Coordinates of C-alpha atoms in Angstrom, one line a residue:
M1 CA -84.1 140.1 192.7
K2 CA -82.0 137.6 191.0
P3 CA -84.1 137.9 187.7
W4 CA -83.7 141.7 187.1
S5 CA -79.9 141.7 187.9
S6 CA -79.5 139.4 184.9
I7 CA -81.9 140.4 182.8
L8 CA -80.8 144.4 182.8
P9 CA -77.3 144.0 181.8
A10 CA -79.0 142.0 178.4
L11 CA -81.3 144.9 178.0
F12 CA -78.4 147.3 178.3
F13 CA -76.5 145.4 175.5
S14 CA -79.4 144.8 173.5
I15 CA -80.2 149.0 173.3
F16 CA -77.1 150.1 173.1
T17 CA -76.2 147.4 170.0
F18 CA -79.5 149.0 168.5
I19 CA -78.2 152.6 168.9
S20 CA -74.6 152.1 167.5
C21 CA -76.0 150.4 164.6
Y22 CA -79.0 153.3 163.7
K23 CA -77.4 155.1 160.7
I24 CA -78.2 158.2 160.2
E25 CA -78.0 159.6 156.6
T26 CA -77.7 163.4 155.6
E27 CA -79.0 164.4 152.4
K28 CA -76.4 166.3 150.2
N29 CA -77.4 170.2 150.0
S30 CA -77.3 171.2 146.6
L31 CA -77.9 174.8 147.8
P32 CA -75.1 177.7 148.0
Q33 CA -75.0 178.3 151.7
G34 CA -74.8 182.2 151.0
Y35 CA -72.5 184.0 152.7
S36 CA -72.8 187.2 155.5
V37 CA -72.4 190.6 156.3
S38 CA -69.4 190.3 158.4
Q39 CA -67.7 188.8 155.6
I40 CA -68.0 191.7 153.4
I41 CA -67.4 194.6 155.7
G42 CA -64.1 195.7 155.2
T43 CA -61.9 197.8 152.1
W44 CA -61.1 195.7 148.8
K45 CA -59.7 196.0 145.8
I46 CA -60.9 195.3 142.0
I47 CA -57.6 193.2 141.2
G48 CA -59.3 191.6 137.9
V49 CA -62.2 192.2 135.6
T50 CA -63.2 189.4 132.5
S51 CA -66.0 188.6 130.5
D52 CA -67.5 185.6 128.9
K53 CA -67.0 186.7 125.7
S54 CA -64.9 189.2 123.8
Y55 CA -66.1 192.8 122.9
D56 CA -64.0 196.2 122.5
W57 CA -64.3 197.1 126.0
D58 CA -61.7 200.2 125.7
G59 CA -62.7 201.2 122.1
N60 CA -59.7 200.9 120.5
G61 CA -60.9 198.9 117.7
S62 CA -59.6 195.4 119.0
T63 CA -61.9 192.7 121.0
E64 CA -60.9 191.2 124.5
K65 CA -62.0 189.3 127.6
D66 CA -59.7 190.5 129.9
I67 CA -61.3 194.0 131.0
Y68 CA -58.9 194.6 133.9
N69 CA -55.9 194.7 131.5
T70 CA -57.8 197.7 129.2
W71 CA -57.9 199.9 132.2
N72 CA -55.2 202.5 132.8
D73 CA -53.3 202.5 136.0
C74 CA -55.6 205.3 137.6
K75 CA -58.8 203.0 137.2
K76 CA -56.8 200.1 138.6
D77 CA -56.1 202.7 141.5
N78 CA -59.5 201.9 142.8
L79 CA -60.9 200.7 146.6
Y80 CA -64.4 199.7 147.8
Q81 CA -65.1 200.1 151.6
F82 CA -68.3 198.5 152.9
R83 CA -69.0 199.5 156.5
V84 CA -70.8 198.0 159.0
N85 CA -73.5 200.8 159.1
Y86 CA -74.1 199.6 155.0
S87 CA -73.1 203.0 154.1
G88 CA -70.1 203.1 151.6
S89 CA -66.8 204.6 150.5
Y90 CA -65.8 204.4 146.9
K91 CA -62.7 205.6 145.4
L92 CA -63.6 204.7 141.9
D93 CA -60.0 206.1 140.0
C94 CA -57.3 208.2 141.1
T95 CA -59.2 211.1 141.2
S96 CA -63.0 210.0 142.0
S97 CA -64.3 209.2 145.6
K98 CA -67.7 208.9 146.1
E99 CA -69.9 208.1 149.4
G100 CA -72.4 205.5 149.1
T101 CA -74.5 202.4 150.1
W102 CA -74.5 199.1 149.9
Y103 CA -76.4 195.8 151.5
L104 CA -76.1 191.9 150.9
G105 CA -79.4 190.8 149.0
G106 CA -80.5 187.2 150.2
T107 CA -77.3 186.1 151.4
T108 CA -75.5 186.0 147.6
M109 CA -76.2 189.3 146.2
L110 CA -73.9 192.5 146.8
V111 CA -75.8 195.4 145.8
W112 CA -73.6 198.6 146.4
G113 CA -73.4 202.3 145.0
P114 CA -72.2 205.9 144.8
V115 CA -74.9 208.2 146.3
G116 CA -76.6 209.3 142.6
A117 CA -75.8 206.1 140.7
S118 CA -77.6 203.5 139.8
L119 CA -77.0 200.4 142.3
E120 CA -74.7 197.6 141.1
Y121 CA -76.2 193.9 141.5
E122 CA -73.1 191.3 141.4
K123 CA -73.7 187.7 142.8
I124 CA -71.0 186.5 144.7
F125 CA -69.8 183.0 144.3
Y126 CA -66.4 182.6 145.3
M127 CA -65.4 183.8 148.9
T128 CA -62.3 183.2 151.0
T129 CA -61.0 185.6 154.0
D130 CA -59.3 187.8 151.6
T131 CA -60.8 187.0 148.1
M132 CA -64.2 187.7 146.6
K133 CA -65.2 186.7 143.1
T134 CA -68.4 188.3 141.7
Q135 CA -70.8 188.0 138.7
S136 CA -72.7 190.3 136.9
E137 CA -74.5 190.6 133.6
V138 CA -74.2 193.5 131.2
M139 CA -75.9 194.3 127.9
N140 CA -73.9 196.4 125.7
P141 CA -74.8 198.4 122.5
D142 CA -74.5 195.4 120.2
G143 CA -77.6 194.0 122.0
Q144 CA -75.7 191.6 123.5
T145 CA -75.8 189.9 127.3
Y146 CA -72.7 189.6 128.8
T147 CA -71.5 187.9 132.2
I148 CA -68.4 190.0 133.5
I149 CA -66.4 188.3 136.9
K150 CA -64.9 190.4 139.3
V151 CA -61.9 189.6 141.7
W152 CA -61.7 191.7 145.0
K153 CA -58.8 191.4 147.1
L154 CA -59.0 192.6 150.7
Q155 CA -56.8 195.1 152.0

């Protein structure tokens, strides 16, 4: 019985030493983690819209990248409500509100649109508890593709 009592502590010491020295390496995940539906649900307001290239967004003869500043106050008075049941209510300006649908495609693509209109596809690339940034591509009559960034604020 004596030999086991002296070997047992040495065995436990060896096992614990080996375990404590074992290094676990975790690979860095370069893929975006994405977003969940619960982060989208709520009422949002667009507070900024920019383009990666200048274009005459308001048709006044001068080019600009800041699309939001070309909007009149009525167009800036917008609200987008994304509901739990994937329906939505979109106040597009002072006088126009429309019902519609929305969903989260994969974990990064916000797809939404009023009934009877084509769907908007916007990639979410930034989100906090009260701010969301989306990116979409548009082709204008000049044939160039523009990247549009929208900044949304949770109301």
